[in-house]
Amino acid sequence: MTPESPDHSPGCGRDVSVEPPLETRGPRIGPPSLGAGGTGAILSTMKHAIGEMGLVRSLQTLAQVNQKDGFDCPGCAWPDPDRERSVTEFCENGAKAVADEATLTRTTPAFFRQWSVKALSERSDHWLGKQGRLTEPMVLRPGADHYEPISWDDAFALVGQELNALTSPNEALFYTSGRTSNEAAFLYQLFVRLYGTNNLPDCSNMCHESSGSGLGETIGVGKGTVSLDDFELADAIFVIGQNPGTNHPRMLSALQEAARRGCEIVHINPLPEAGLQRFTHPQEVFSLLGKGTALASLFLQVRINGDVALLKGIMKAMLTTEEAAPGTVFDHAFIGEHTLGYADLVADLHAADWDALIAESGISRDEIEAAARIMCESPRVIACWAMGLTQHKNGVANIREVVNLLLLRGHMGKPGAGACPVRGHSNVQGDRTMGIYEKPSPAFLDRLGKAVGFTPPQAHGHDTVAAIRAMAEGRAHVFIGMGGNFLSATPDTAYTAKALQKCRLTVQVSTKLNRGHLVTGETALILPCLGRTETDEQVAGPQFVTVENSMSVVHSSVGKLVPASPHLKSEPAIVVGLAKATLGNTGPVDWDHMIANYDHVRDLIEQVVPGFDGYNRRVRQLGGFYLPNPPKERRFPTASGKAHFTVNPIPRHDLAPGQFLMMTMRSHDQYNTTIYGLDDRYRGVYNGRRVVFLHPADITDAGLQDGGWVDLVSHFQGERRTAHQFRIVAYSIPRRCAATYFPETNVLVPIGSFADRSQTPTSKSVVITLEPTQGPKG
């Protein structure tokens, strides 16, 4: 037969829709924006904030976002200024995230009595999110069509009973979203390891795992090496595979300041992004009437996954200049003292063929050499990147090639230079620091065991892809999700749905309704938790939590709003409830003591995690503290004690006639899987999401029309997966490339296609064909 991917039937669960429904009318398409911010950002912020919170609550709540005595934005992980902060220290999409959490709308037990899970599954993800905050624990019992209320004690008892009934702790999976605080994450991994497994997949597995792997192998630390202060000193900033205007809008302020003082900004991406063309700061009233600040001085429109070829080409051009005038380009003192592998890299650059570099990158030699000149003439360079580099089979190699570029001129461990992976969730980096990792180091486990008094499990656990396969193959029977929307965030939606439906129990700790609550195991629990914006009262009084941003700053976050419901619990309290119900009260941890005052959790973290000395004292300092970052001091904790150059082959995509290489991405009205609205004004798409961006000439060559409709079919090892009814949008994108929004096209991402070494799903390297179809009738 011609498979539709392995075992993609709906599974043995309830009759529910596992994918978002088709749209009833087509989107409206207009011209893309030539810049970001400005009055459009102001109007959008007001629309979403006032629509969800009302005027007075909006003003009061937004005034607390990212303030030193306020709460951390539940959106991205871009850092806050160390010095003075604006009274409006938030961006448009941060305001959307806050409004979404602090909404006045509620999803009560009466709502669940009215709506069956089947009926809910037929609504859009946007509609589901708009139903408001969850208010009480809910249970979906075997064979039932409706959720019903359950007490916290009974919910915890149910989880403990199911976990203790398993043959092995390795038959349970404990997923974590990047929003989870340091305190909740540490308690969660402690509970899971006391239970007896390292099955701790997390959202990082699907995004920056390739960054951690690539950086860890080359410089010894899987984190970035710069601070915000470095952006004030950089002579050039390369922004690669990243759309800060949508995904990290506050980054645009740093880029604007850099551009105004003459810093060269190089924009490398398959699509031109408005946020890297021009930026009008919404808080600069005098500039709102103008065109804003031009940002990128050079745009390299690289083919999807052409980055290794492009970066290798830049280094080859740099090498030519260096060899013409030895010692004028490469930092040989740094290379000799701090690195290994330089000779092998040079040999690889000599061997690289210019025709192949140009063909695979899609960038002309003149453009490559222009980027090389910027590198050669800039004493201090920062390289930033996001998922455009990490979600490919060669995602780790992409990161290693960025490191090569930086090492050649010694752009590590000096002010104004370094590596900057920009994380997409507000504490995803902190969760990993706290031990949310399926492959913990022996040193971490040893410190944890000594501090608590137990022997942690040593065998590595399941990452996200392995966790899905374990459920699908009947090797895991309980899934617990600490935040997030696992179903919609993961690859191969139909396969993942069937995997979840094979579980005996699925548990979701959530603030709002999502599709993951509707595609469940035989029994399902929704455990509603406090949000970042809300006060957290425990036995010892009001509590605060801590987070770590993209630049390794650990700081406090304290909510100010009255909780959405008196029945909500904090994430740390939920973890403690699960632990007590599963492990009992006779183990080495006094769980009630831990939860009474989060200082007790931080005291234990201090004993286990390096860099947290004096945790409770230092985190109470306004702005928090920096964690140690050895590469910033030119110390590289690799096995050799040096940074490593690497040789990375150029990936090839030999597309058959009619095939395209597709990448998934966010629209401007979404954050991860949360859909705030149906517009992407920066790309000119309104009132719809099912679109596929294609080069105009490719549309013509395929015998299609701009505005026509197609089904998208992905191809992987003889398997076919189909996403239905997408409108064609002619766009500025390289030939034979396509771009779509997730989660609608996650169904096309094969479960078996992932990055070497990191196992990150290849959501930006999906081979597809187009099949003409009819559009919506509306």
Short mmCIF file of C-alpha atoms in Angstrom, two decimals, residues 4 69 81 151 540 553 597 765:
data_model
loop_
_atom_site.label_atom_id
_atom_site.label_comp_id
_atom_site.label_asym_id
_atom_site.label_seq_id
_atom_site.Cartn_x
_atom_site.Cartn_y
_atom_site.Cartn_z
CA GLU A 4 -0.30 7.73 5.09
CA ASP A 69 9.12 44.31 41.50
CA PRO A 81 17.42 45.97 31.04
CA SER A 151 -11.87 17.64 43.97
CA ALA A 540 3.89 31.27 55.15
CA VAL A 553 19.78 36.26 34.39
CA ASN A 597 7.54 28.79 51.77
CA SER A 765 12.60 20.90 6.39
#
